[in-house]
Amino acid sequence: MICSNCKKNAATHCIERESGDIFLCDDCFERLGAAAEYGTEPDFFVSFLGVDGKKEHCCPVCGASLSHYTSTGLVGCAHCYEEFKGELMPSIRRIHGKTRHVGKRPLGDGKLYELLEERKRLRGELEKALKEKRMKDAERINKDIREISNILYRGDFGGGEDE
């Protein structure tokens, strides 16, 4: 039996599935591993890319090709994202909904994060003011905390849609 994925080597592994058995050589079994066992068709990632998987354009830095990505779902290096940008970006947008990393401050262009940090800082000040029995300061700080909490509750801290 020949490998269902690479169609070159002799198949040594058989993965039984409802839709039919998949026969894989050692190399393809090692690369596809659990994906094949859980029912992923060979070249599963080709469906996300919308390409035929036969382009052999390679990354000049690591040598990975687009077909490597379509069969494994992994790029070779950071430069691959630039090299295969036209092919990768549509699938990344389809999978993740965005193509720009927004980091730990995704909402409100950092405003949410800033408000949460300010409220945390004010709570520390409030605790200190109460320990020192500075009631007027504690009242003012508590009022500021309530204002920030109301802004957070209403959700009107700014921000907008991503690309």
Tab-separated table of N, CA and C in Angstrom:
chain	number	residue	atom	x	y	z
A	1	MET	N	0.862	-1.179	0.000
A	1	MET	CA	0.000	0.000	0.000
A	1	MET	C	0.899	1.229	0.000
A	2	ILE	N	0.473	2.277	-0.705
A	2	ILE	CA	1.251	3.522	-0.818
A	2	ILE	C	0.660	4.570	0.135
A	3	CYS	N	1.482	5.495	0.606
A	3	CYS	CA	1.063	6.533	1.552
A	3	CYS	C	-0.030	7.411	0.933
A	4	SER	N	-1.109	7.642	1.682
A	4	SER	CA	-2.229	8.466	1.205
A	4	SER	C	-1.874	9.945	1.150
A	5	ASN	N	-0.842	10.352	1.871
A	5	ASN	CA	-0.490	11.766	1.933
A	5	ASN	C	0.558	12.147	0.891
A	6	CYS	N	1.749	11.541	0.960
A	6	CYS	CA	2.823	11.922	0.041
A	6	CYS	C	2.763	11.161	-1.274
A	7	LYS	N	2.090	10.044	-1.287
A	7	LYS	CA	1.921	9.191	-2.468
A	7	LYS	C	3.264	8.739	-3.047
A	8	LYS	N	4.290	8.623	-2.173
A	8	LYS	CA	5.618	8.207	-2.626
A	8	LYS	C	6.091	6.958	-1.905
A	9	ASN	N	6.011	6.974	-0.583
A	9	ASN	CA	6.586	5.899	0.228
A	9	ASN	C	5.561	4.818	0.538
A	10	ALA	N	6.075	3.691	0.973
A	10	ALA	CA	5.206	2.592	1.366
A	10	ALA	C	4.544	2.930	2.701
A	11	ALA	N	3.262	2.664	2.810
A	11	ALA	CA	2.512	2.964	4.028
A	11	ALA	C	2.821	1.909	5.085
A	12	THR	N	3.095	2.380	6.306
A	12	THR	CA	3.364	1.466	7.414
A	12	THR	C	2.364	1.643	8.550
A	13	HIS	N	1.529	2.690	8.460
A	13	HIS	CA	0.524	2.963	9.485
A	13	HIS	C	-0.848	3.055	8.830
A	14	CYS	N	-1.824	2.461	9.477
A	14	CYS	CA	-3.196	2.536	8.990
A	14	CYS	C	-4.053	3.216	10.061
A	15	ILE	N	-4.745	4.272	9.672
A	15	ILE	CA	-5.613	4.979	10.608
A	15	ILE	C	-7.050	4.720	10.157
A	16	GLU	N	-7.789	4.033	11.010
A	16	GLU	CA	-9.161	3.663	10.680
A	16	GLU	C	-10.091	4.816	11.017
A	17	ARG	N	-10.944	5.179	10.042
A	17	ARG	CA	-11.904	6.262	10.229
A	17	ARG	C	-13.227	5.859	9.597
A	18	GLU	N	-14.273	6.564	9.979
A	18	GLU	CA	-15.599	6.257	9.438
A	18	GLU	C	-15.652	6.489	7.935
A	19	SER	N	-14.993	7.543	7.469
A	19	SER	CA	-15.053	7.889	6.048
A	19	SER	C	-14.084	7.072	5.209
A	20	GLY	N	-13.303	6.222	5.845
A	20	GLY	CA	-12.347	5.385	5.121
A	20	GLY	C	-10.992	5.428	5.791
A	21	ASP	N	-10.230	4.382	5.565
A	21	ASP	CA	-8.920	4.285	6.195
A	21	ASP	C	-7.910	5.179	5.492
A	22	ILE	N	-6.938	5.689	6.283
A	22	ILE	CA	-5.837	6.464	5.737
A	22	ILE	C	-4.574	5.665	5.992
A	23	PHE	N	-3.760	5.534	4.959
A	23	PHE	CA	-2.504	4.799	5.065
A	23	PHE	C	-1.369	5.802	4.969
A	24	LEU	N	-0.476	5.798	5.977
A	24	LEU	CA	0.617	6.766	6.026
A	24	LEU	C	1.967	6.078	6.176
A	25	CYS	N	2.985	6.668	5.540
A	25	CYS	CA	4.356	6.203	5.745
A	25	CYS	C	4.846	6.742	7.089
A	26	ASP	N	6.027	6.327	7.513
A	26	ASP	CA	6.560	6.767	8.799
A	26	ASP	C	6.733	8.279	8.860
A	27	ASP	N	7.263	8.875	7.781
A	27	ASP	CA	7.493	10.325	7.768
A	27	ASP	C	6.184	11.101	7.905
A	28	CYS	N	5.188	10.754	7.119
A	28	CYS	CA	3.903	11.466	7.155
A	28	CYS	C	3.181	11.227	8.477
A	29	PHE	N	3.293	10.012	9.001
A	29	PHE	CA	2.665	9.728	10.286
A	29	PHE	C	3.290	10.574	11.386
A	30	GLU	N	4.613	10.729	11.328
A	30	GLU	CA	5.302	11.543	12.321
A	30	GLU	C	4.909	13.018	12.187
A	31	ARG	N	4.792	13.505	10.944
A	31	ARG	CA	4.418	14.898	10.712
A	31	ARG	C	2.957	15.176	11.044
A	32	LEU	N	2.058	14.316	10.587
A	32	LEU	CA	0.627	14.556	10.786
A	32	LEU	C	0.165	14.070	12.154
A	33	GLY	N	0.751	13.007	12.628
A	33	GLY	CA	0.485	12.477	13.960
A	33	GLY	C	-0.963	12.484	14.371
A	34	ALA	N	-1.252	13.221	15.454
A	34	ALA	CA	-2.581	13.240	16.057
A	34	ALA	C	-3.626	13.802	15.109
A	35	ALA	N	-3.245	14.711	14.223
A	35	ALA	CA	-4.216	15.288	13.300
A	35	ALA	C	-4.839	14.197	12.436
A	36	ALA	N	-4.017	13.265	11.969
A	36	ALA	CA	-4.541	12.169	11.157
A	36	ALA	C	-5.398	11.239	11.998
A	37	GLU	N	-4.981	10.998	13.230
A	37	GLU	CA	-5.740	10.098	14.094
A	37	GLU	C	-7.104	10.654	14.448
A	38	TYR	N	-7.207	11.992	14.560
A	38	TYR	CA	-8.482	12.595	14.922
A	38	TYR	C	-9.347	12.907	13.716
A	39	GLY	N	-8.980	12.404	12.570
A	39	GLY	CA	-9.870	12.515	11.438
A	39	GLY	C	-9.528	13.584	10.437
A	40	THR	N	-8.400	14.234	10.576
A	40	THR	CA	-8.026	15.259	9.619
A	40	THR	C	-7.577	14.603	8.324
A	41	GLU	N	-8.102	15.091	7.230
A	41	GLU	CA	-7.689	14.594	5.935
A	41	GLU	C	-6.252	14.995	5.677
A	42	PRO	N	-5.526	14.231	4.879
A	42	PRO	CA	-4.202	14.692	4.490
A	42	PRO	C	-4.333	16.042	3.788
A	43	ASP	N	-3.368	16.900	3.954
A	43	ASP	CA	-3.390	18.263	3.409
A	43	ASP	C	-4.596	19.050	3.896
A	44	PHE	N	-4.954	18.856	5.170
A	44	PHE	CA	-6.086	19.535	5.789
A	44	PHE	C	-5.981	21.046	5.672
A	45	PHE	N	-4.788	21.603	5.867
A	45	PHE	CA	-4.616	23.050	5.887
A	45	PHE	C	-4.756	23.679	4.502
A	46	VAL	N	-4.715	22.869	3.441
A	46	VAL	CA	-4.931	23.391	2.097
A	46	VAL	C	-6.321	24.013	1.998
A	47	SER	N	-7.294	23.442	2.695
A	47	SER	CA	-8.659	23.977	2.628
A	47	SER	C	-8.748	25.367	3.212
A	48	PHE	N	-7.916	25.691	4.194
A	48	PHE	CA	-7.902	27.038	4.748
A	48	PHE	C	-7.204	28.015	3.816
A	49	LEU	N	-6.188	27.540	3.111
A	49	LEU	CA	-5.420	28.426	2.253
A	49	LEU	C	-6.134	28.754	0.960
A	50	GLY	N	-6.872	27.805	0.421
A	50	GLY	CA	-7.517	28.056	-0.853
A	50	GLY	C	-6.527	27.973	-2.003
A	51	VAL	N	-5.429	27.242	-1.829
A	51	VAL	CA	-4.466	27.038	-2.902
A	51	VAL	C	-4.353	25.553	-3.158
A	52	ASP	N	-3.714	25.197	-4.273
A	52	ASP	CA	-3.638	23.786	-4.612
A	52	ASP	C	-2.528	23.034	-3.892
A	53	GLY	N	-1.677	23.733	-3.144
A	53	GLY	CA	-0.641	23.072	-2.373
A	53	GLY	C	0.538	22.605	-3.198
A	54	LYS	N	0.618	22.943	-4.500
A	54	LYS	CA	1.690	22.470	-5.360
A	54	LYS	C	2.722	23.541	-5.663
A	55	LYS	N	2.572	24.734	-5.127
A	55	LYS	CA	3.562	25.784	-5.327
A	55	LYS	C	4.814	25.404	-4.557
A	56	GLU	N	5.949	25.534	-5.194
A	56	GLU	CA	7.186	25.174	-4.525
A	56	GLU	C	8.069	26.385	-4.287
A	57	HIS	N	7.480	27.543	-4.139
A	57	HIS	CA	8.218	28.747	-3.773
A	57	HIS	C	8.719	28.555	-2.349
A	58	CYS	N	9.991	28.820	-2.108
A	58	CYS	CA	10.580	28.560	-0.790
A	58	CYS	C	11.020	29.842	-0.100
A	59	CYS	N	11.008	29.817	1.211
A	59	CYS	CA	11.501	30.921	2.026
A	59	CYS	C	13.026	30.981	1.872
A	60	PRO	N	13.591	32.158	1.568
A	60	PRO	CA	15.046	32.247	1.396
A	60	PRO	C	15.821	32.061	2.703
A	61	VAL	N	15.166	32.231	3.845
A	61	VAL	CA	15.869	32.121	5.124
A	61	VAL	C	15.938	30.675	5.609
A	62	CYS	N	14.778	30.010	5.677
A	62	CYS	CA	14.765	28.655	6.246
A	62	CYS	C	14.548	27.557	5.210
A	63	GLY	N	14.116	27.923	4.003
A	63	GLY	CA	13.910	26.933	2.956
A	63	GLY	C	12.566	26.245	2.981
A	64	ALA	N	11.687	26.612	3.897
A	64	ALA	CA	10.358	25.992	3.959
A	64	ALA	C	9.523	26.444	2.766
A	65	SER	N	8.695	25.558	2.284
A	65	SER	CA	7.845	25.894	1.141
A	65	SER	C	6.395	26.040	1.601
A	66	LEU	N	5.585	26.569	0.716
A	66	LEU	CA	4.168	26.714	1.022
A	66	LEU	C	3.520	25.337	1.190
A	67	SER	N	3.998	24.358	0.444
A	67	SER	CA	3.430	23.008	0.591
A	67	SER	C	3.736	22.427	1.971
A	68	HIS	N	4.867	22.821	2.561
A	68	HIS	CA	5.172	22.390	3.932
A	68	HIS	C	4.106	22.938	4.884
A	69	TYR	N	3.744	24.218	4.695
A	69	TYR	CA	2.709	24.815	5.541
A	69	TYR	C	1.365	24.136	5.316
A	70	THR	N	1.023	23.870	4.064
A	70	THR	CA	-0.288	23.279	3.797
A	70	THR	C	-0.416	21.872	4.355
A	71	SER	N	0.702	21.157	4.477
A	71	SER	CA	0.594	19.795	5.009
A	71	SER	C	0.721	19.735	6.526
A	72	THR	N	1.430	20.702	7.145
A	72	THR	CA	1.637	20.643	8.590
A	72	THR	C	0.915	21.742	9.359
A	73	GLY	N	0.626	22.872	8.697
A	73	GLY	CA	0.017	24.004	9.390
A	73	GLY	C	1.037	24.853	10.123
A	74	LEU	N	2.330	24.585	9.892
A	74	LEU	CA	3.396	25.319	10.565
A	74	LEU	C	4.286	26.011	9.545
A	75	VAL	N	4.638	27.269	9.820
A	75	VAL	CA	5.607	27.947	8.964
A	75	VAL	C	6.998	27.623	9.492
A	76	GLY	N	8.012	27.804	8.642
A	76	GLY	CA	9.364	27.447	9.041
A	76	GLY	C	10.017	28.445	9.967
A	77	CYS	N	9.785	29.750	9.732
A	77	CYS	CA	10.423	30.785	10.543
A	77	CYS	C	9.589	32.064	10.458
A	78	ALA	N	10.023	33.092	11.158
A	78	ALA	CA	9.286	34.362	11.161
A	78	ALA	C	9.278	35.014	9.779
A	79	HIS	N	10.322	34.792	8.989
A	79	HIS	CA	10.400	35.394	7.657
A	79	HIS	C	9.393	34.773	6.695
A	80	CYS	N	8.927	33.565	6.983
A	80	CYS	CA	7.930	32.904	6.130
A	80	CYS	C	6.645	33.724	6.049
A	81	TYR	N	6.297	34.420	7.153
A	81	TYR	CA	5.085	35.226	7.145
A	81	TYR	C	5.184	36.334	6.099
A	82	GLU	N	6.378	36.907	5.937
A	82	GLU	CA	6.570	37.949	4.929
A	82	GLU	C	6.623	37.328	3.540
A	83	GLU	N	7.323	36.228	3.417
A	83	GLU	CA	7.528	35.583	2.119
A	83	GLU	C	6.214	35.058	1.533
A	84	PHE	N	5.357	34.489	2.375
A	84	PHE	CA	4.097	33.904	1.911
A	84	PHE	C	2.893	34.736	2.333
A	85	LYS	N	3.097	36.015	2.528
A	85	LYS	CA	2.055	36.905	3.049
A	85	LYS	C	0.756	36.808	2.259
A	86	GLY	N	0.851	36.856	0.950
A	86	GLY	CA	-0.345	36.801	0.102
A	86	GLY	C	-1.158	35.541	0.289
A	87	GLU	N	-0.491	34.425	0.532
A	87	GLU	CA	-1.183	33.150	0.701
A	87	GLU	C	-1.632	32.931	2.143
A	88	LEU	N	-0.829	33.408	3.109
A	88	LEU	CA	-1.126	33.141	4.516
A	88	LEU	C	-2.187	34.070	5.112
A	89	MET	N	-2.156	35.334	4.767
A	89	MET	CA	-3.042	36.309	5.419
A	89	MET	C	-4.533	35.979	5.277
A	90	PRO	N	-5.010	35.589	4.107
A	90	PRO	CA	-6.440	35.232	4.035
A	90	PRO	C	-6.811	34.077	4.958
A	91	SER	N	-5.943	33.071	5.055
A	91	SER	CA	-6.277	31.937	5.931
A	91	SER	C	-6.153	32.323	7.402
A	92	ILE	N	-5.173	33.165	7.744
A	92	ILE	CA	-5.034	33.610	9.128
A	92	ILE	C	-6.252	34.440	9.530
A	93	ARG	N	-6.713	35.309	8.624
A	93	ARG	CA	-7.907	36.113	8.905
A	93	ARG	C	-9.128	35.203	9.076
A	94	ARG	N	-9.239	34.174	8.238
A	94	ARG	CA	-10.373	33.252	8.321
A	94	ARG	C	-10.355	32.468	9.631
A	95	ILE	N	-9.181	32.067	10.080
A	95	ILE	CA	-9.059	31.252	11.287
A	95	ILE	C	-9.192	32.100	12.553
A	96	HIS	N	-8.458	33.240	12.603
A	96	HIS	CA	-8.386	34.044	13.828
A	96	HIS	C	-9.307	35.255	13.831
A	97	GLY	N	-9.795	35.663	12.659
A	97	GLY	CA	-10.649	36.839	12.594
A	97	GLY	C	-9.865	38.130	12.446
A	98	LYS	N	-8.561	38.107	12.662
A	98	LYS	CA	-7.704	39.285	12.574
A	98	LYS	C	-6.368	38.879	11.980
A	99	THR	N	-5.649	39.866	11.465
A	99	THR	CA	-4.304	39.593	10.988
A	99	THR	C	-3.275	40.438	11.711
A	100	ARG	N	-3.713	41.213	12.678
A	100	ARG	CA	-2.805	42.055	13.443
A	100	ARG	C	-2.844	41.612	14.895
A	101	HIS	N	-1.673	41.398	15.471
A	101	HIS	CA	-1.595	40.991	16.876
A	101	HIS	C	-1.914	42.190	17.757
A	102	VAL	N	-2.834	42.021	18.700
A	102	VAL	CA	-3.224	43.125	19.567
A	102	VAL	C	-2.681	42.990	20.972
A	103	GLY	N	-2.020	41.910	21.285
A	103	GLY	CA	-1.335	41.765	22.560
A	103	GLY	C	-2.253	41.643	23.748
A	104	LYS	N	-1.766	42.090	24.905
A	104	LYS	CA	-2.495	41.940	26.151
A	104	LYS	C	-3.490	43.057	26.385
A	105	ARG	N	-3.529	44.020	25.515
A	105	ARG	CA	-4.433	45.155	25.681
A	105	ARG	C	-5.364	45.256	24.474
A	106	PRO	N	-6.213	44.265	24.242
A	106	PRO	CA	-6.988	44.248	23.013
A	106	PRO	C	-8.143	45.238	22.951
A	107	LEU	N	-8.729	45.634	24.056
A	107	LEU	CA	-9.918	46.467	24.016
A	107	LEU	C	-9.597	47.926	24.274
A	108	GLY	N	-10.254	48.806	23.558
A	108	GLY	CA	-10.165	50.220	23.842
A	108	GLY	C	-8.796	50.813	23.611
A	109	ASP	N	-7.997	50.203	22.740
A	109	ASP	CA	-6.687	50.739	22.406
A	109	ASP	C	-5.871	51.027	23.660
A	110	GLY	N	-5.952	50.159	24.664
A	110	GLY	CA	-5.195	50.319	25.899
A	110	GLY	C	-5.965	51.029	26.999
A	111	LYS	N	-7.097	51.637	26.696
A	111	LYS	CA	-7.856	52.392	27.701
A	111	LYS	C	-8.382	51.477	28.792
A	112	LEU	N	-8.894	50.326	28.419
A	112	LEU	CA	-9.410	49.378	29.407
A	112	LEU	C	-8.298	48.995	30.381
A	113	TYR	N	-7.149	48.640	29.822
A	113	TYR	CA	-6.013	48.246	30.649
A	113	TYR	C	-5.621	49.374	31.601
A	114	GLU	N	-5.568	50.600	31.075
A	114	GLU	CA	-5.194	51.755	31.903
A	114	GLU	C	-6.199	51.982	33.034
A	115	LEU	N	-7.495	51.847	32.720
A	115	LEU	CA	-8.514	52.035	33.749
A	115	LEU	C	-8.417	50.962	34.837
A	116	LEU	N	-8.189	49.730	34.429
A	116	LEU	CA	-8.059	48.647	35.406
A	116	LEU	C	-6.840	48.858	36.300
A	117	GLU	N	-5.738	49.292	35.710
A	117	GLU	CA	-4.530	49.563	36.498
A	117	GLU	C	-4.747	50.731	37.455
A	118	GLU	N	-5.435	51.787	36.991
A	118	GLU	CA	-5.698	52.952	37.848
A	118	GLU	C	-6.588	52.560	39.029
A	119	ARG	N	-7.612	51.743	38.751
A	119	ARG	CA	-8.501	51.301	39.829
A	119	ARG	C	-7.740	50.458	40.848
A	120	LYS	N	-6.844	49.609	40.364
A	120	LYS	CA	-6.028	48.783	41.253
A	120	LYS	C	-5.126	49.665	42.122
A	121	ARG	N	-4.516	50.686	41.510
A	121	ARG	CA	-3.652	51.603	42.250
A	121	ARG	C	-4.442	52.368	43.309
A	122	LEU	N	-5.653	52.842	42.920
A	122	LEU	CA	-6.490	53.595	43.856
A	122	LEU	C	-6.944	52.731	45.032
A	123	ARG	N	-7.207	51.469	44.779
A	123	ARG	CA	-7.606	50.572	45.881
A	123	ARG	C	-6.485	50.440	46.900
A	124	GLY	N	-5.244	50.390	46.406
A	124	GLY	CA	-4.102	50.349	47.317
A	124	GLY	C	-4.007	51.631	48.141
A	125	GLU	N	-4.226	52.777	47.472
A	125	GLU	CA	-4.211	54.063	48.184
A	125	GLU	C	-5.332	54.138	49.212
A	126	LEU	N	-6.513	53.625	48.855
A	126	LEU	CA	-7.653	53.636	49.763
A	126	LEU	C	-7.336	52.824	51.020
A	127	GLU	N	-6.768	51.663	50.823
A	127	GLU	CA	-6.416	50.824	51.967
A	127	GLU	C	-5.416	51.539	52.886
A	128	LYS	N	-4.435	52.185	52.271
A	128	LYS	CA	-3.434	52.918	53.050
A	128	LYS	C	-4.071	54.089	53.806
A	129	ALA	N	-4.979	54.830	53.128
A	129	ALA	CA	-5.649	55.974	53.763
A	129	ALA	C	-6.519	55.512	54.935
A	130	LEU	N	-7.193	54.378	54.793
A	130	LEU	CA	-8.027	53.861	55.878
A	130	LEU	C	-7.188	53.409	57.067
A	131	LYS	N	-6.048	52.801	56.803
A	131	LYS	CA	-5.165	52.387	57.891
A	131	LYS	C	-4.638	53.592	58.658
A	132	GLU	N	-4.386	54.688	57.924
A	132	GLU	CA	-3.867	55.906	58.551
A	132	GLU	C	-4.987	56.824	59.049
A	133	LYS	N	-6.232	56.363	58.903
A	133	LYS	CA	-7.428	57.083	59.364
A	133	LYS	C	-7.554	58.476	58.734
A	134	ARG	N	-7.222	58.561	57.442
A	134	ARG	CA	-7.415	59.803	56.684
A	134	ARG	C	-8.744	59.676	55.934
A	135	MET	N	-9.841	59.978	56.628
A	135	MET	CA	-11.170	59.719	56.100
A	135	MET	C	-11.523	60.602	54.899
A	136	LYS	N	-11.096	61.863	54.877
A	136	LYS	CA	-11.398	62.727	53.729
A	136	LYS	C	-10.703	62.213	52.474
A	137	ASP	N	-9.440	61.789	52.606
A	137	ASP	CA	-8.717	61.218	51.470
A	137	ASP	C	-9.375	59.910	51.027
A	138	ALA	N	-9.751	59.089	52.000
A	138	ALA	CA	-10.395	57.810	51.693
A	138	ALA	C	-11.702	58.036	50.948
A	139	GLU	N	-12.464	59.040	51.335
A	139	GLU	CA	-13.737	59.349	50.675
A	139	GLU	C	-13.493	59.783	49.229
A	140	ARG	N	-12.496	60.640	49.024
A	140	ARG	CA	-12.162	61.110	47.670
A	140	ARG	C	-11.696	59.940	46.795
A	141	ILE	N	-10.838	59.091	47.342
A	141	ILE	CA	-10.313	57.945	46.596
A	141	ILE	C	-11.444	56.970	46.262
A	142	ASN	N	-12.331	56.748	47.216
A	142	ASN	CA	-13.460	55.845	46.990
A	142	ASN	C	-14.367	56.375	45.876
A	143	LYS	N	-14.550	57.684	45.836
A	143	LYS	CA	-15.354	58.305	44.777
A	143	LYS	C	-14.695	58.074	43.415
A	144	ASP	N	-13.373	58.227	43.347
A	144	ASP	CA	-12.647	57.981	42.095
A	144	ASP	C	-12.768	56.530	41.651
A	145	ILE	N	-12.697	55.610	42.609
A	145	ILE	CA	-12.837	54.185	42.295
A	145	ILE	C	-14.226	53.900	41.727
A	146	ARG	N	-15.260	54.497	42.340
A	146	ARG	CA	-16.638	54.310	41.843
A	146	ARG	C	-16.791	54.848	40.426
A	147	GLU	N	-16.187	56.004	40.131
A	147	GLU	CA	-16.271	56.579	38.782
A	147	GLU	C	-15.631	55.647	37.749
A	148	ILE	N	-14.466	55.135	38.069
A	148	ILE	CA	-13.785	54.214	37.151
A	148	ILE	C	-14.599	52.933	36.984
A	149	SER	N	-15.142	52.419	38.076
A	149	SER	CA	-15.959	51.203	38.000
A	149	SER	C	-17.191	51.425	37.136
A	150	ASN	N	-17.814	52.610	37.229
A	150	ASN	CA	-18.975	52.920	36.393
A	150	ASN	C	-18.591	52.975	34.922
A	151	ILE	N	-17.442	53.577	34.621
A	151	ILE	CA	-16.970	53.632	33.235
A	151	ILE	C	-16.750	52.219	32.713
A	152	LEU	N	-16.121	51.383	33.513
A	152	LEU	CA	-15.876	50.005	33.104
A	152	LEU	C	-17.178	49.236	32.926
A	153	TYR	N	-18.141	49.462	33.823
A	153	TYR	CA	-19.429	48.772	33.744
A	153	TYR	C	-20.187	49.174	32.480
A	154	ARG	N	-20.176	50.484	32.160
A	154	ARG	CA	-20.867	50.964	30.954
A	154	ARG	C	-20.143	50.575	29.684
A	155	GLY	N	-18.836	50.383	29.781
A	155	GLY	CA	-18.070	49.999	28.602
A	155	GLY	C	-17.747	51.153	27.687
A	156	ASP	N	-17.816	52.391	28.166
A	156	ASP	CA	-17.555	53.543	27.295
A	156	ASP	C	-16.132	54.074	27.481
A	157	PHE	N	-15.160	53.153	27.415
A	157	PHE	CA	-13.772	53.546	27.603
A	157	PHE	C	-13.050	53.718	26.287
A	158	GLY	N	-13.749	53.688	25.155
A	158	GLY	CA	-13.136	53.928	23.837
A	158	GLY	C	-12.867	52.638	23.126
A	159	GLY	N	-12.111	52.753	22.039
A	159	GLY	CA	-11.742	51.586	21.247
A	159	GLY	C	-12.593	51.456	20.020
A	160	GLY	N	-12.243	50.503	19.194
A	160	GLY	CA	-12.978	50.289	17.966
A	160	GLY	C	-12.610	48.949	17.355
A	161	GLU	N	-13.061	48.744	16.133
A	161	GLU	CA	-12.830	47.486	15.446
A	161	GLU	C	-11.409	47.399	14.928
A	162	ASP	N	-10.917	46.198	14.836
A	162	ASP	CA	-9.582	45.942	14.288
A	162	ASP	C	-9.684	45.876	12.771
A	163	GLU	N	-8.547	45.827	12.098
A	163	GLU	CA	-8.497	45.753	10.645
A	163	GLU	C	-9.310	44.599	10.130
